[in-house]
């Protein structure tokens, strides 16, 4: 049971990272553009 739960947790973490990483990069780009145009 423990091994199976560990695999599920690992997959969930990878899935969340895969989903949120592009959003974080987009957010960073938006902030950089805002700072660039409003020094």
Short mmCIF file of C-alpha atoms in Angstrom, two decimals:
data_model
loop_
_atom_site.label_atom_id
_atom_site.label_comp_id
_atom_site.label_asym_id
_atom_site.label_seq_id
_atom_site.Cartn_x
_atom_site.Cartn_y
_atom_site.Cartn_z
CA UNK A 1 0.00 0.00 0.00
CA UNK A 2 2.76 2.48 0.92
CA UNK A 3 4.56 1.94 -2.40
CA UNK A 4 1.37 2.49 -4.36
CA UNK A 5 0.54 5.67 -2.43
CA UNK A 6 4.08 6.95 -3.03
CA UNK A 7 3.71 6.44 -6.77
CA UNK A 8 0.39 8.29 -6.79
CA UNK A 9 1.84 11.21 -4.82
CA UNK A 10 4.83 11.42 -7.18
CA UNK A 11 2.57 11.45 -10.23
CA UNK A 12 0.36 14.11 -8.67
CA UNK A 13 3.34 16.34 -7.91
CA UNK A 14 4.65 15.93 -11.46
CA UNK A 15 1.21 16.71 -12.87
CA UNK A 16 0.84 19.85 -10.74
CA UNK A 17 4.33 21.01 -11.69
CA UNK A 18 3.58 20.39 -15.38
CA UNK A 19 0.32 22.37 -15.11
CA UNK A 20 1.56 25.29 -13.01
CA UNK A 21 5.04 25.80 -14.46
CA UNK A 22 3.83 27.41 -17.75
CA UNK A 23 1.48 29.66 -15.73
CA UNK A 24 4.36 30.76 -13.51
CA UNK A 25 6.53 31.53 -16.56
CA UNK A 26 3.69 33.51 -18.14
CA UNK A 27 3.21 35.43 -14.90
CA UNK A 28 6.93 36.24 -14.75
CA UNK A 29 6.87 37.48 -18.35
CA UNK A 30 3.87 39.69 -17.58
CA UNK A 31 5.60 41.17 -14.53
CA UNK A 32 8.82 41.78 -16.46
CA UNK A 33 6.91 43.54 -19.25
CA UNK A 34 5.04 45.67 -16.70
CA UNK A 35 8.27 46.67 -14.96
CA UNK A 36 9.91 47.35 -18.31
CA UNK A 37 7.17 49.73 -19.47
CA UNK A 38 6.72 51.33 -16.03
CA UNK A 39 10.22 51.95 -14.63
#
